[in-house]
DNA sequence: CGACGATTTGATGTGTTTCAACGAAGGTGG
DNA sequence: CCACCTTCGTTGAAACACATCAAATCGTCG
């Protein structure tokens, strides 16, 4: 996942940490922005829905969004939370495979897919960039599959919190006081559990003194090392808890 | 790392289902093969392990493989089964995020990542192809997240069988007599359940007359329509079952 | 202040896991 | 070619982590 250093002379759609991919796309050279249009969305507003024709790619300038898939009977799976710098609409297919919805007030740079193709044709650097972004997403998706398929509730929640913290660092934010703008319901649908389980697990972590809930949807990670242990080995909880 | 059974006659590296990506890379023009080397692997042989330096990309010529991630205590998540035409090693990062292991006897075309970069630089067509393959993988990964996070055991197993059937069609094989070379254990680790649950579910589908087990790890999908219903809505089972 | 959604907490239920055992299949070596 | 052994697959009984149902409390905002 890509992110930016928000404070900057260069506009907030700058690319940021792409250097991590060894790619020559640098801050202030967002290739999508050159050919795209910025659009704004209110909290809870839908950007596009699963099944609609897949005509645009988006890049998050400001705000947080979620993307999710839905089953006929209403069951949802949130497949990602998107932060500034992230791309939406990478997936293949003639129609979107998921719904995208703003969690906070949001600004996106929108770009027709045909223009993206043009960019790839004209610039190998852009091609490598997009390929590397998709590859990074793929790696993250595999981590999430491991979480959904094999991790316990405690491991899921701690993994989630640490993941938010990691991404906050990439955006140049504080890593142990993380902002959590999504609801328990969204988190539950992301982690493949219920809101009650998320709530109980957070309560438990709080009771263990590993985290602290602050006002404004903020969570203070008091003992990140211990949380890291819990994110990979539930057994730890009984041995020391 | 790579145990190579060197015997290179250079046969079946045709591209197969790539046309599905609507991209101008066609049969007999595998861009990887031009710069790669074919290697062979016995069943159960490891191609590379999670954590090893990520230096190669592979394309399956013949055989079936699995890729999986492992937790410290041995829990596994199979994140994909790979068939001829599929690419291995798309993921980002300096080291492989998962282990790749041959299920059947296998032939792969191996290609250094640096050569792949060169190809992207030289050919926008290859760049678009790789991007579209990665995008397709991403879409599949999201489907799998929905399965792992929200589907019941019956839905998981039926989704899996139908998915195998779909991919068989893309390879030009029969769609209702599918070859299932992986063990119940592999399937279980792919679907995020136990071998017992997979076994019981298959038994149940068999009892309902929806599938039939044939010799040689072959499963006959007797009622694909009904299976499709079951793959998206478990409730169906009680209504009609 | 009042109200509605979000969150937390409690009591109970259940789908799947875990533990256990057995039969079948597939190598391996004598 | 046949005992032997290991792995795989199936089935059964019991246990458990999480879901479900229910309700109180918190928090936010008109």
Coordinates of C-alpha atoms (C1' of nucleotides) in Angstrom, one line a residue:
Chain A
X1 CA 0.0 0.0 0.0
X2 CA 1.2 3.4 -0.9
X3 CA 1.0 6.6 1.1
X4 CA 2.2 10.1 1.3
X5 CA 3.6 12.7 3.6
X6 CA 0.5 14.9 3.8
X7 CA 2.2 18.2 4.8
X8 CA 4.1 19.4 1.8
X9 CA 4.5 22.3 -0.5
X10 CA 3.7 19.9 -3.3
X11 CA 0.0 19.2 -3.5
X12 CA -1.4 16.4 -1.3
X13 CA -1.7 14.0 -4.2
X14 CA 2.0 13.5 -4.3
X15 CA 3.3 10.0 -4.5
X16 CA 5.5 9.7 -1.5
X17 CA 7.2 6.4 -0.7
X18 CA 7.3 4.9 -4.1
X19 CA 11.1 4.8 -3.8
X20 CA 10.4 1.7 -1.7
X21 CA 9.6 0.0 -5.0
X22 CA 12.8 1.2 -6.6
X23 CA 10.8 3.1 -9.1
X24 CA 11.5 6.5 -10.7
X25 CA 8.0 7.9 -10.0
X26 CA 8.6 10.6 -7.4
X27 CA 6.8 13.0 -5.3
X28 CA 4.8 15.6 -7.2
X29 CA 4.8 13.5 -10.4
X30 CA 1.6 11.5 -9.9
X31 CA 1.0 10.3 -13.4
X32 CA -2.7 9.8 -12.8
X33 CA -3.2 13.3 -11.6
X34 CA -1.8 14.7 -14.9
X35 CA -4.7 13.1 -16.8
X36 CA -7.3 12.8 -14.1
X37 CA -9.9 14.9 -12.3
X38 CA -10.3 15.5 -8.6
X39 CA -13.7 14.6 -7.1
X40 CA -15.0 14.9 -3.6
X41 CA -17.2 12.6 -1.6
X42 CA -19.0 13.0 1.7
X43 CA -18.7 10.4 4.5
X44 CA -20.7 7.3 3.7
X45 CA -21.1 8.3 0.1
X46 CA -20.7 5.5 -2.5
X47 CA -18.0 6.0 -5.1
X48 CA -19.1 3.1 -7.3
X49 CA -20.9 -0.2 -6.8
X50 CA -20.1 -3.8 -7.4
X51 CA -21.2 -4.7 -10.9
X52 CA -21.1 -1.2 -12.4
X53 CA -19.0 -0.9 -15.6
X54 CA -15.4 -0.6 -14.6
X55 CA -14.4 2.6 -16.4
X56 CA -12.3 4.5 -13.9
X57 CA -9.3 4.2 -11.7
X58 CA -9.0 6.4 -8.6
X59 CA -6.2 7.5 -6.4
X60 CA -7.0 8.7 -2.9
X61 CA -5.9 12.3 -2.2
X62 CA -7.6 12.8 1.1
X63 CA -9.8 10.7 3.5
X64 CA -10.4 7.1 4.1
X65 CA -12.5 4.6 2.2
X66 CA -13.5 1.0 2.3
X67 CA -14.1 -1.5 -0.5
X68 CA -16.3 -4.5 0.0
X69 CA -18.1 -7.4 -1.6
X70 CA -21.6 -8.5 -0.7
X71 CA -23.4 -11.8 -0.8
X72 CA -27.0 -12.2 -1.8
X73 CA -28.2 -12.4 1.8
X74 CA -26.4 -9.3 3.0
X75 CA -23.2 -10.8 4.3
X76 CA -20.3 -8.5 3.6
X77 CA -16.6 -8.8 3.3
X78 CA -14.6 -5.6 3.5
X79 CA -11.5 -6.4 1.3
X80 CA -9.6 -3.2 2.1
X81 CA -9.4 0.2 3.7
X82 CA -7.9 2.9 1.5
X83 CA -5.8 5.8 2.6
X84 CA -4.2 8.7 0.8
X85 CA -1.9 7.5 -2.0
X86 CA -3.8 4.2 -2.5
X87 CA -5.3 3.2 -5.8
X88 CA -8.9 2.1 -6.3
X89 CA -10.0 0.0 -9.2
X90 CA -6.9 -2.0 -10.0
X91 CA -8.9 -5.1 -10.3
X92 CA -9.6 -6.7 -13.7
X93 CA -12.9 -7.3 -15.4
X94 CA -15.4 -5.3 -17.3
X95 CA -17.3 -4.4 -14.1
X96 CA -16.2 -3.5 -10.6
X97 CA -15.8 -6.5 -8.4
X98 CA -16.6 -4.6 -5.3
X99 CA -18.3 -1.5 -3.9
X100 CA -16.2 1.5 -2.9
X101 CA -17.6 3.8 -0.2
X102 CA -16.1 6.8 1.6
X103 CA -15.7 6.4 5.4
X104 CA -14.6 10.0 6.1
X105 CA -14.9 13.0 3.8
X106 CA -12.8 12.1 0.8
X107 CA -11.1 13.5 -2.3
X108 CA -10.2 11.2 -5.2
X109 CA -8.3 11.7 -8.4
X110 CA -10.4 10.0 -11.1
X111 CA -8.9 8.7 -14.3
X112 CA -10.4 6.8 -17.2
X113 CA -9.0 3.4 -17.7
X114 CA -8.3 4.1 -21.3
X115 CA -6.1 6.9 -20.2
X116 CA -4.3 4.6 -17.9
X117 CA -3.6 2.3 -20.8
X118 CA -2.2 5.2 -22.8
X119 CA 0.1 6.1 -19.9
X120 CA 1.4 2.5 -19.7
X121 CA 2.0 2.5 -23.5
X122 CA 3.9 5.8 -23.3
X123 CA 5.9 5.3 -20.1
X124 CA 7.6 2.2 -19.0
X125 CA 8.1 3.9 -15.7
X126 CA 4.4 4.2 -15.2
X127 CA 3.9 0.6 -16.3
X128 CA 6.5 -0.6 -13.7
X129 CA 4.8 1.6 -11.1
X130 CA 1.3 0.2 -11.7
X131 CA 2.7 -3.3 -11.8
X132 CA 4.5 -2.8 -8.6
X133 CA 1.5 -1.3 -6.9
X134 CA -0.7 -4.3 -8.0
X135 CA 2.0 -6.7 -6.8
X136 CA 2.1 -5.0 -3.4
X137 CA -1.7 -5.2 -3.2
X138 CA -1.4 -8.9 -4.1
X139 CA 1.0 -9.5 -1.2
X140 CA -1.3 -7.7 1.2
X141 CA -4.2 -9.8 0.0
X142 CA -2.3 -12.9 0.7
X143 CA -1.6 -11.8 4.2
X144 CA -5.3 -11.1 4.6
X145 CA -6.1 -14.6 3.4
X146 CA -3.9 -16.0 6.0
X147 CA -5.6 -13.9 8.6
X148 CA -9.1 -14.8 7.5
X149 CA -8.4 -18.5 7.0
X150 CA -6.2 -19.3 10.0
X151 CA -6.0 -16.6 12.7
X152 CA -8.0 -16.4 15.9
X153 CA -10.0 -13.4 16.9
X154 CA -7.2 -11.9 19.1
X155 CA -4.7 -12.4 16.3
X156 CA -7.0 -10.8 13.8
X157 CA -7.6 -7.7 15.8
X158 CA -4.0 -7.2 16.9
X159 CA -2.9 -7.8 13.3
X160 CA -5.4 -5.2 12.2
X161 CA -4.2 -2.6 14.7
X162 CA -0.6 -3.1 13.9
X163 CA -1.3 -2.9 10.2
X164 CA -3.0 0.4 10.6
X165 CA 0.0 1.6 12.6
X166 CA 2.4 0.5 9.9
X167 CA 0.5 2.3 7.3
X168 CA 0.3 5.4 9.5
X169 CA 4.1 5.4 9.7
X170 CA 4.3 5.3 5.9
X171 CA 2.1 8.3 5.8
X172 CA 4.4 10.1 8.2
X173 CA 2.0 9.8 11.1
X174 CA 2.4 8.7 14.7
X175 CA 2.6 4.9 14.9
X176 CA 1.4 4.3 18.4
X177 CA -1.6 6.7 18.5
X178 CA -3.6 5.5 15.5
X179 CA -6.8 7.0 14.2
X180 CA -9.5 4.4 13.6
X181 CA -12.2 6.1 11.6
X182 CA -14.1 3.0 10.6
X183 CA -16.9 1.5 12.7
X184 CA -16.7 -1.8 14.6
X185 CA -19.0 -3.1 12.0
X186 CA -16.6 -2.3 9.2
X187 CA -13.7 -3.8 11.2
X188 CA -15.7 -6.9 11.8
X189 CA -16.5 -7.3 8.1
X190 CA -12.8 -6.8 7.3
X191 CA -11.7 -9.4 9.8
X192 CA -14.3 -11.9 9.1
X193 CA -15.9 -11.8 12.6
X194 CA -18.8 -10.0 14.3
X195 CA -18.9 -6.5 15.9
X196 CA -19.4 -8.2 19.2
X197 CA -16.2 -10.2 18.8
X198 CA -14.3 -7.1 17.8
X199 CA -15.6 -5.2 20.7
X200 CA -14.9 -8.0 23.2
X201 CA -11.4 -8.5 21.9
X202 CA -10.6 -4.8 22.1
X203 CA -12.0 -4.8 25.6
X204 CA -9.7 -7.7 26.5
X205 CA -6.6 -6.0 25.0
X206 CA -7.5 -2.9 27.0
X207 CA -7.9 -4.9 30.2
X208 CA -4.4 -6.4 29.5
X209 CA -3.1 -2.8 29.3
X210 CA -1.9 -3.3 25.8
X211 CA -4.0 -0.6 24.2
X212 CA -5.9 2.4 25.4
X213 CA -9.0 4.0 23.8
X214 CA -8.8 7.7 23.4
X215 CA -11.4 10.3 22.3
X216 CA -12.0 10.9 18.6
X217 CA -11.7 7.2 17.5
X218 CA -8.1 7.1 18.5
X219 CA -6.4 4.0 19.8
X220 CA -3.1 4.2 21.8
X221 CA -0.9 1.1 21.2
X222 CA 0.7 0.9 24.6
X223 CA 2.7 -2.3 24.1
X224 CA 3.3 -2.8 20.4
X225 CA 5.8 -5.6 21.0
X226 CA 3.3 -7.7 23.0
X227 CA 0.7 -6.9 20.4
X228 CA 3.0 -8.2 17.7
X229 CA 3.5 -11.5 19.6
X230 CA -0.3 -11.8 19.9
X231 CA -0.8 -11.2 16.2
X232 CA 1.1 -14.3 15.3
X233 CA 0.6 -16.7 18.1
X234 CA -2.5 -16.8 20.2
X235 CA -0.9 -19.3 22.5
X236 CA 1.1 -16.5 24.0
X237 CA -2.1 -15.2 25.6
X238 CA -2.5 -18.1 27.9
X239 CA 1.1 -18.5 28.7
X240 CA 1.6 -15.0 30.0
X241 CA -1.9 -13.6 30.2
Chain B
X1 CA 17.0 -23.4 -3.4
X2 CA 16.1 -24.8 -6.8
X3 CA 16.5 -28.4 -7.4
X4 CA 16.6 -28.8 -11.1
X5 CA 15.8 -31.9 -13.0
X6 CA 17.6 -30.8 -16.1
X7 CA 16.1 -32.3 -19.2
X8 CA 15.2 -29.4 -21.4
X9 CA 13.5 -30.3 -24.7
X10 CA 11.3 -27.2 -24.6
X11 CA 7.7 -28.4 -25.3
X12 CA 4.4 -27.2 -23.9
X13 CA 4.9 -23.6 -23.0
X14 CA 1.9 -22.4 -24.9
X15 CA 0.1 -19.6 -23.2
X16 CA -3.4 -21.2 -22.9
X17 CA -5.9 -19.0 -21.2
X18 CA -4.2 -15.6 -21.7
X19 CA -6.7 -14.5 -24.3
X20 CA -9.1 -14.2 -21.4
X21 CA -7.2 -11.0 -20.5
X22 CA -8.0 -9.4 -23.8
X23 CA -4.4 -8.7 -24.3
X24 CA -2.4 -9.1 -27.5
X25 CA -0.1 -11.7 -26.0
X26 CA -1.1 -14.9 -27.7
X27 CA -0.3 -18.6 -27.8
X28 CA 3.2 -19.4 -28.8
X29 CA 4.4 -15.9 -27.9
X30 CA 5.1 -16.3 -24.2
X31 CA 7.4 -13.3 -23.5
X32 CA 8.8 -15.0 -20.4
X33 CA 9.8 -18.0 -22.3
X34 CA 11.9 -16.0 -24.7
X35 CA 14.2 -14.9 -21.9
X36 CA 13.6 -17.8 -19.4
X37 CA 14.7 -21.3 -18.8
X38 CA 12.5 -24.4 -18.4
X39 CA 12.9 -26.4 -15.2
X40 CA 11.2 -29.5 -14.0
X41 CA 10.0 -30.5 -10.5
X42 CA 8.8 -33.8 -9.1
X43 CA 5.6 -34.0 -7.1
X44 CA 5.9 -32.5 -3.6
X45 CA 9.1 -30.8 -4.6
X46 CA 9.6 -27.2 -3.3
X47 CA 10.2 -24.5 -5.9
X48 CA 11.0 -21.8 -3.4
X49 CA 10.3 -21.0 0.2
X50 CA 8.7 -18.1 2.0
X51 CA 11.5 -15.7 3.0
X52 CA 14.0 -16.6 0.3
X53 CA 15.3 -13.8 -1.9
X54 CA 12.7 -13.0 -4.6
X55 CA 14.8 -13.3 -7.7
X56 CA 12.7 -15.2 -10.2
X57 CA 9.3 -15.2 -11.8
X58 CA 7.9 -18.5 -13.0
X59 CA 5.3 -19.5 -15.5
X60 CA 3.7 -22.9 -15.3
X61 CA 4.1 -25.0 -18.4
X62 CA 2.8 -28.3 -17.1
X63 CA 1.5 -29.6 -13.8
X64 CA -0.2 -28.2 -10.8
X65 CA 1.4 -26.3 -7.8
X66 CA 0.3 -24.7 -4.6
X67 CA 1.5 -21.6 -2.9
X68 CA 1.0 -21.2 0.8
X69 CA 2.0 -19.1 3.9
X70 CA 2.8 -20.6 7.2
X71 CA 2.4 -19.4 10.8
X72 CA 4.9 -20.1 13.5
X73 CA 2.9 -22.9 15.0
X74 CA 2.4 -24.7 11.7
X75 CA -1.0 -23.3 10.7
X76 CA -1.0 -23.0 6.9
X77 CA -3.0 -21.0 4.4
X78 CA -2.8 -22.1 0.8
X79 CA -3.3 -18.9 -1.1
X80 CA -3.5 -20.4 -4.5
X81 CA -3.4 -23.5 -6.8
X82 CA -1.5 -22.8 -10.0
X83 CA -2.2 -24.4 -13.4
X84 CA -0.5 -24.2 -16.8
X85 CA -0.3 -20.6 -17.9
X86 CA -0.3 -19.1 -14.4
X87 CA 2.5 -16.9 -13.1
X88 CA 4.3 -17.5 -9.8
X89 CA 6.2 -14.8 -8.0
X90 CA 4.1 -11.8 -9.0
X91 CA 4.1 -10.5 -5.4
X92 CA 6.2 -7.6 -4.4
X93 CA 9.0 -7.5 -1.8
X94 CA 12.6 -8.5 -1.7
X95 CA 11.8 -12.0 -0.5
X96 CA 9.0 -14.4 -1.4
X97 CA 5.9 -13.9 0.7
X98 CA 5.0 -17.6 0.4
X99 CA 6.3 -21.1 -0.4
X100 CA 5.7 -22.7 -3.8
X101 CA 5.5 -26.4 -4.0
X102 CA 4.7 -28.8 -6.9
X103 CA 1.6 -31.0 -6.4
X104 CA 2.0 -33.1 -9.5
X105 CA 5.1 -33.4 -11.7
X106 CA 5.6 -29.9 -13.0
X107 CA 7.5 -27.9 -15.6
X108 CA 8.1 -24.2 -15.1
X109 CA 9.7 -21.4 -17.2
X110 CA 11.9 -19.5 -14.9
X111 CA 12.9 -15.9 -15.5
X112 CA 15.0 -13.4 -13.5
X113 CA 13.1 -10.5 -12.2
X114 CA 15.6 -8.1 -13.8
X115 CA 14.8 -9.6 -17.2
X116 CA 11.1 -9.1 -16.5
X117 CA 11.8 -5.4 -15.8
X118 CA 13.7 -5.2 -19.1
X119 CA 10.8 -6.7 -20.9
X120 CA 8.4 -4.2 -19.4
X121 CA 10.7 -1.4 -20.5
X122 CA 11.0 -2.6 -24.0
X123 CA 7.4 -3.7 -24.6
X124 CA 4.2 -1.9 -23.5
X125 CA 2.3 -5.0 -24.6
X126 CA 4.2 -7.1 -22.0
X127 CA 3.7 -4.4 -19.5
X128 CA -0.1 -4.3 -20.0
X129 CA -0.1 -8.1 -20.0
X130 CA 1.7 -8.4 -16.6
X131 CA -0.5 -5.6 -15.2
X132 CA -3.6 -7.4 -16.3
X133 CA -2.5 -10.7 -14.9
X134 CA -1.7 -9.1 -11.6
X135 CA -5.1 -7.3 -11.7
X136 CA -6.9 -10.6 -12.4
X137 CA -5.1 -12.2 -9.5
X138 CA -6.2 -9.4 -7.3
X139 CA -9.8 -9.9 -8.2
X140 CA -9.5 -13.6 -7.5
X141 CA -7.8 -12.8 -4.2
X142 CA -10.8 -10.6 -3.2
X143 CA -13.2 -13.4 -4.1
X144 CA -11.2 -15.7 -1.8
X145 CA -11.3 -13.2 1.0
X146 CA -15.1 -13.2 0.7
X147 CA -15.0 -16.9 0.9
X148 CA -12.7 -17.1 3.8
X149 CA -14.3 -14.3 5.8
X150 CA -18.0 -15.0 5.2
X151 CA -18.9 -18.3 3.6
X152 CA -20.0 -21.5 5.3
X153 CA -18.3 -24.8 4.8
X154 CA -20.7 -25.9 2.1
X155 CA -20.4 -22.6 0.3
X156 CA -16.6 -22.9 0.4
X157 CA -16.4 -26.4 -1.0
X158 CA -18.9 -25.8 -3.7
X159 CA -17.3 -22.5 -4.7
X160 CA -14.0 -24.3 -4.8
X161 CA -15.3 -27.1 -7.1
X162 CA -16.9 -24.6 -9.4
X163 CA -13.8 -22.5 -9.5
X164 CA -11.8 -25.5 -10.6
X165 CA -14.4 -26.3 -13.2
X166 CA -14.2 -22.7 -14.6
X167 CA -10.5 -22.8 -14.8
X168 CA -10.6 -26.2 -16.5
X169 CA -12.8 -24.7 -19.2
X170 CA -10.3 -21.9 -19.8
X171 CA -7.7 -24.5 -20.4
X172 CA -10.0 -26.2 -22.8
X173 CA -10.7 -29.2 -20.5
X174 CA -14.0 -30.7 -19.6
X175 CA -16.0 -28.6 -17.1
X176 CA -18.0 -31.3 -15.3
X177 CA -15.4 -33.9 -14.8
X178 CA -12.7 -32.1 -13.0
X179 CA -9.3 -33.4 -12.0
X180 CA -8.5 -32.7 -8.3
X181 CA -4.9 -33.5 -7.8
X182 CA -4.5 -31.8 -4.4
X183 CA -5.1 -33.6 -1.1
X184 CA -8.0 -32.9 1.3
X185 CA -5.4 -31.3 3.5
X186 CA -4.4 -28.8 0.8
X187 CA -8.0 -28.1 0.0
X188 CA -8.8 -27.5 3.7
X189 CA -5.9 -25.1 4.0
X190 CA -7.1 -23.3 0.9
X191 CA -10.6 -23.0 2.2
X192 CA -9.8 -22.2 5.8
X193 CA -11.3 -25.3 7.3
X194 CA -10.1 -28.7 8.4
X195 CA -9.7 -31.9 6.3
X196 CA -12.5 -33.4 8.3
X197 CA -14.9 -30.6 7.3
X198 CA -13.9 -30.9 3.7
X199 CA -14.4 -34.6 3.8
X200 CA -17.8 -34.4 5.5
X201 CA -18.9 -31.7 3.1
X202 CA -18.0 -33.6 0.1
X203 CA -19.7 -36.7 1.5
X204 CA -22.8 -34.6 2.0
X205 CA -22.7 -33.2 -1.6
X206 CA -22.3 -36.8 -2.8
X207 CA -25.3 -38.0 -0.8
X208 CA -27.4 -35.2 -2.3
X209 CA -26.4 -36.5 -5.7
X210 CA -24.8 -33.2 -6.7
X211 CA -21.3 -34.7 -7.3
X212 CA -19.8 -38.1 -7.8
X213 CA -16.3 -39.3 -6.9
X214 CA -14.5 -41.1 -9.7
X215 CA -11.2 -42.9 -9.7
X216 CA -8.0 -40.9 -10.3
X217 CA -8.9 -38.0 -8.1
X218 CA -11.7 -37.0 -10.5
X219 CA -14.9 -35.4 -9.4
X220 CA -18.0 -35.4 -11.6
X221 CA -20.2 -32.3 -11.1
X222 CA -23.6 -33.8 -11.7
X223 CA -25.7 -30.7 -11.0
X224 CA -23.6 -27.6 -11.5
X225 CA -26.6 -25.3 -11.3
X226 CA -27.5 -26.5 -7.9
X227 CA -23.9 -26.3 -6.8
X228 CA -23.9 -22.7 -8.0
X229 CA -26.9 -21.9 -5.8
X230 CA -25.2 -23.6 -2.9
X231 CA -21.9 -21.7 -3.4
X232 CA -23.6 -18.4 -2.7
X233 CA -26.5 -19.1 -0.4
X234 CA -26.3 -21.9 2.2
X235 CA -29.9 -21.3 3.1
X236 CA -30.9 -23.0 -0.1
X237 CA -29.7 -26.3 1.4
X238 CA -32.4 -26.3 4.0
X239 CA -35.2 -25.1 1.7
X240 CA -34.8 -27.8 -0.8
X241 CA -32.4 -30.3 0.6
Chain C
dC1 C1' -32.1 17.9 26.1
dG2 C1' -33.7 13.9 23.7
dA3 C1' -33.0 10.4 20.3
dC4 C1' -30.9 7.4 17.4
dG5 C1' -27.0 4.8 16.1
dA6 C1' -22.7 2.8 17.8
dT7 C1' -20.6 0.2 21.2
dT8 C1' -20.3 -2.7 25.0
dT9 C1' -21.8 -6.5 27.9
dG10 C1' -24.3 -10.8 29.0
dA11 C1' -26.6 -15.3 28.2
dT12 C1' -27.2 -18.9 25.1
dG13 C1' -26.6 -21.6 20.8
dT14 C1' -24.1 -23.9 17.1
dG15 C1' -21.0 -24.8 13.1
dT16 C1' -16.8 -26.2 13.0
dT17 C1' -12.8 -28.0 15.4
dT18 C1' -10.6 -31.3 18.0
dC19 C1' -9.7 -35.8 19.4
dA20 C1' -9.9 -40.6 18.2
dA21 C1' -10.2 -44.5 15.4
dC22 C1' -10.5 -47.2 11.2
dG23 C1' -10.2 -48.5 6.3
dA24 C1' -8.1 -47.6 1.8
dA25 C1' -4.4 -46.5 -1.0
dG26 C1' 0.4 -46.3 -2.3
dG27 C1' 5.0 -47.1 -1.8
dT28 C1' 9.1 -49.9 -0.1
dG29 C1' 12.0 -53.6 0.8
dG30 C1' 12.7 -58.4 1.6
Chain D
dC1 C1' 4.8 -60.7 -5.1
dC2 C1' 3.5 -60.0 -0.7
dA3 C1' 3.9 -58.3 4.3
dC4 C1' 4.8 -53.7 6.2
dC5 C1' 4.3 -49.0 6.9
dT6 C1' 3.0 -44.5 6.1
dT7 C1' -0.1 -41.2 4.4
dC8 C1' -4.7 -40.1 3.0
dG9 C1' -9.6 -40.1 3.5
dT10 C1' -13.6 -41.0 6.1
dT11 C1' -16.6 -41.2 10.1
dG12 C1' -18.0 -40.6 15.0
dA13 C1' -18.2 -38.3 19.6
dA14 C1' -17.2 -34.4 22.4
dA15 C1' -15.5 -29.7 23.1
dC16 C1' -14.9 -25.0 22.0
dA17 C1' -14.5 -20.4 19.8
dC18 C1' -17.3 -17.5 18.0
dA19 C1' -22.1 -16.4 16.5
dT20 C1' -26.5 -15.1 17.8
dC21 C1' -29.9 -13.1 20.5
dA22 C1' -30.9 -9.6 23.8
dA23 C1' -30.4 -5.5 26.4
dA24 C1' -28.0 -1.8 28.7
dT25 C1' -24.9 2.2 28.0
dC26 C1' -22.3 5.5 25.5
dG27 C1' -21.8 9.2 22.4
dT28 C1' -23.0 12.3 19.1
dC29 C1' -25.7 15.7 17.0
dG30 C1' -29.9 17.9 15.6

